[in-house]
């Protein structure tokens, strides 16, 4: 493959990856193609590196990375600018009592360019980058199905989940504090010290931080324990703006508030819990418990509610937008220019290699295969490539390249199902070779030595025996239909493989 | 442009159209017609039988309590019972009804009256605000209301098997299959105000029912002998802002289901297997009344209750929009998905749009008028005058796009055209389909799994379902491919998103009658962009 071809291929892939935006991105494409031809020597080395990459690496570096960047940019735009505007309006209208629309608008505009406000953006930006990092590291393409409660608890108490949940809670607490500091002058930012004697300042900060962490905890639990980190392609892919608009609907926001602890009941529960905890700590430290009753003032409650609602909506948007950007479908070339080159590396950027990969690339490849198999006349040219035969030789390489990974996946899936449903029909394990030095009894007759049981099996049998006891049985007994559910959780690419053939 | 005067005269009063042979519709007496249909269809004949029990209309339900004698409880007890059974609002209403129960009760009654008035005021204020929950403004009427008093109001053929689903006026559905004596009854407490039903393609057992609460998916085992499938056979796909369902349509491959509903303009696409919805479009235009997936799956037709319609391409879900003089009433895609016929609510004219295969949407700039369906008087075979045409209720095109049936709202005859879509659309007169005297056609549906010919099922206002076999030799095999070059030469691509429906097309300039004197071949030159 020549560098020019590779450049064209990467460029083609990139423009296809733009997906729904191709219609109105003509100038961008033109500038890209012009740039590619002009600065070709500069990128020669880079393209050589790209050519040597495996499909997963190429996908990660050339596609996924930019999706992360675009998702983060969109999130920052939506979730910092929009809440800032809401908080600024609240500050102007409620806190300052100004109803003049001219002043409201001028305040809104100046808040965006005010240096101190801009400096504060560092904190939410850092929070969002932290959240984005967690999302990038934690998303999965197949649902997690715990087989028993022990597995559930093990995941919940695993250091990785605890650490990441802690980061989510910290980010949420900082964001809640940031939102309230924007909305009301009585709520200083966390990094700004409280004035001496202002006991309410500390209490307000602590309440806001607690509620932020509370929402963060809800989100982290849903994310890590209830498959909130599952990303699968949507049934249909309109423009991203449409999907974002749909995720901004009132219904979605209400669902987000109910899911992430910003509903009325959950809010009261959290405040009540915080009060009880604070009073308990006061009593232990011989303080006055009446001091904590002062947090029941209206502005604080309103601000807390505003912050939790904004936070719940922000987190929901974060999850949805990340999902939208990551799972955007793209076309993978069925045959590449290097197919005619017999010396070419087998790991080229082709559909057959992507189908054999794993993770999100495999899912998107099977999605592409499914759409390729549809009767849409726009797929005719790509479909003809699938059935093309090689020249010379006349081998259906493209067809076999698609069929083999698909059949392998289906075969593995069927094997797992068969193993689960009919374990007795599996071929028996061949007996271990008998040792040459046979044992003898007292009469010098040879006695067959029982084969040694592997340690793993002994541990398993020991654990199984523990199930008889109620305490251990609670943790170790299988959850209803969990093995089948765990198998079917990975069935999506299999279904698309079947539909694609 | 063809009109109804070109059609052969309708059969005489007392005769009903029985079958089509050699391109001509034949009429017989009702018994002979039924016998002929049985004879022609043989084992594939399905008789939609209504049981002996009277079918109660879903919209004339009465409260069960009205059947019982007067109560003897005290007013306070009645208030408590009303609260337990129907909530606090009913208890307040019950409180107002009570009289002469003492001063305390009078005070409570006054307070209850005041509270109810406040609630009524708030409800009226809420009704003025645009809300997805405001279902009253939904312009689509349920099938049971659209029927004219008969027990059966609509039928839907399975795309691949000899199975027919019939919607009854009491919001139940019965499944009739050829050669099976058992007809399962589909009834569910959520199945109210059925708007639309559709069988899932490539599945023998899945029926989608669009109703008030959303889409009910019935999974019916074809070999099951259960006459009343249980609630476990139903799953509900509900998108709150898009209920009640106005219309639904399956993707031709059956994996996706598009639906619209309520007063919202949201177009929802469901992945039925995963039960995941996506709002692929939400914008202006008012509520959506009709949605129709093209047979080649590349386009989706969407008609709004306002005077616009859109065609989406189903990859990126971009759309082209056409402005109309009246909202669309009914539409039908050709078998290859390159032609769209539609009628509007007020204009008795049949329009069509052409689409360039392979393009994103590729719709023609203007819709062309194909047939004039204005209400007119024609003489039947006995020489009596009969009114035909007028406002259209439904269009139905057979799976090979060779027969087009048009049902009218006010006149009793169904109009049948012979159509040919390749290379251009040709309409030739087929005839009038007439039922028994005074019976108006409510809905029609073509059987979809036939290798040759067609069977049209007509639901008459009396509730009878008549099957009309049509024997003819097909010009094209089903799902044949289309040569794109035929269109690229003659039909210009639309470029603008907003174009008015051009009702002043120079009709005579490009109408070349070929073959028969009443043929109306519409050629590509008709679509020249203004």
Coordinates of C-alpha atoms in Angstrom, one line a residue, chain A residues 19-23 232-239 242-243 245-246 249 251-252 254-255 331 367 370 373-379 492 496 499 501, chain B residues 133 238-241 251-253 255-256 269-271 274 276-283 295-298 313-318 358-360 497:
Chain A
X19 CA -21.4 10.2 10.0
X20 CA -24.5 12.3 9.8
X21 CA -22.6 15.5 9.5
X22 CA -21.2 14.7 6.0
X23 CA -23.8 16.7 4.2
X232 CA -24.5 -0.4 22.9
X233 CA -25.4 1.1 19.6
X234 CA -28.8 2.7 19.3
X235 CA -31.4 1.2 17.0
X236 CA -31.3 4.2 14.7
X237 CA -28.8 6.9 14.3
X238 CA -30.1 10.3 13.5
X239 CA -27.9 13.4 13.7
X242 CA -31.3 15.3 17.5
X243 CA -30.1 12.7 20.0
X245 CA -32.1 17.3 22.0
X246 CA -34.0 14.1 22.9
X249 CA -36.2 16.5 27.2
X251 CA -38.9 13.5 30.6
X252 CA -35.3 12.5 30.5
X254 CA -37.2 13.9 35.4
X255 CA -36.0 10.4 35.1
X331 CA -18.5 2.1 7.8
X367 CA -23.5 -3.4 13.5
X370 CA -26.0 -5.8 9.9
X373 CA -27.1 -6.8 4.9
X374 CA -30.1 -4.6 4.8
X375 CA -32.0 -4.1 1.5
X376 CA -31.1 -0.5 1.3
X377 CA -30.1 0.2 -2.3
X378 CA -27.3 2.6 -1.0
X379 CA -25.4 -0.5 0.2
X492 CA -26.0 -8.7 20.7
X496 CA -26.2 -9.0 14.3
X499 CA -28.9 -10.9 10.7
X501 CA -25.5 -13.1 6.9
Chain B
X133 CA -50.5 14.2 27.8
X238 CA -44.6 2.7 25.8
X239 CA -43.0 6.0 25.2
X240 CA -45.0 8.4 27.4
X241 CA -44.8 11.5 25.2
X251 CA -39.1 -2.0 9.1
X252 CA -39.3 -4.4 6.1
X253 CA -36.8 -6.7 7.9
X255 CA -36.1 -5.6 13.5
X256 CA -37.3 -2.0 14.0
X269 CA -38.0 4.0 16.4
X270 CA -38.0 0.9 18.6
X271 CA -35.5 -1.9 18.6
X274 CA -34.0 -4.9 23.0
X276 CA -34.9 0.4 23.2
X277 CA -36.5 3.5 21.7
X278 CA -34.8 6.3 19.9
X279 CA -36.4 9.6 19.0
X280 CA -35.1 10.1 15.5
X281 CA -36.9 13.3 14.9
X282 CA -38.7 15.8 17.0
X283 CA -39.5 19.2 15.7
X295 CA -40.5 -1.7 1.2
X296 CA -36.8 -1.2 0.4
X297 CA -36.3 0.2 3.9
X298 CA -34.4 3.3 2.7
X313 CA -34.0 8.6 4.6
X314 CA -33.3 6.0 7.2
X315 CA -29.5 6.1 7.5
X316 CA -28.9 9.6 8.8
X317 CA -32.6 10.5 9.3
X318 CA -32.5 13.6 7.3
X358 CA -29.8 5.1 -4.5
X359 CA -30.0 8.8 -3.6
X360 CA -30.4 9.9 -0.1
X497 CA -36.5 21.5 1.2

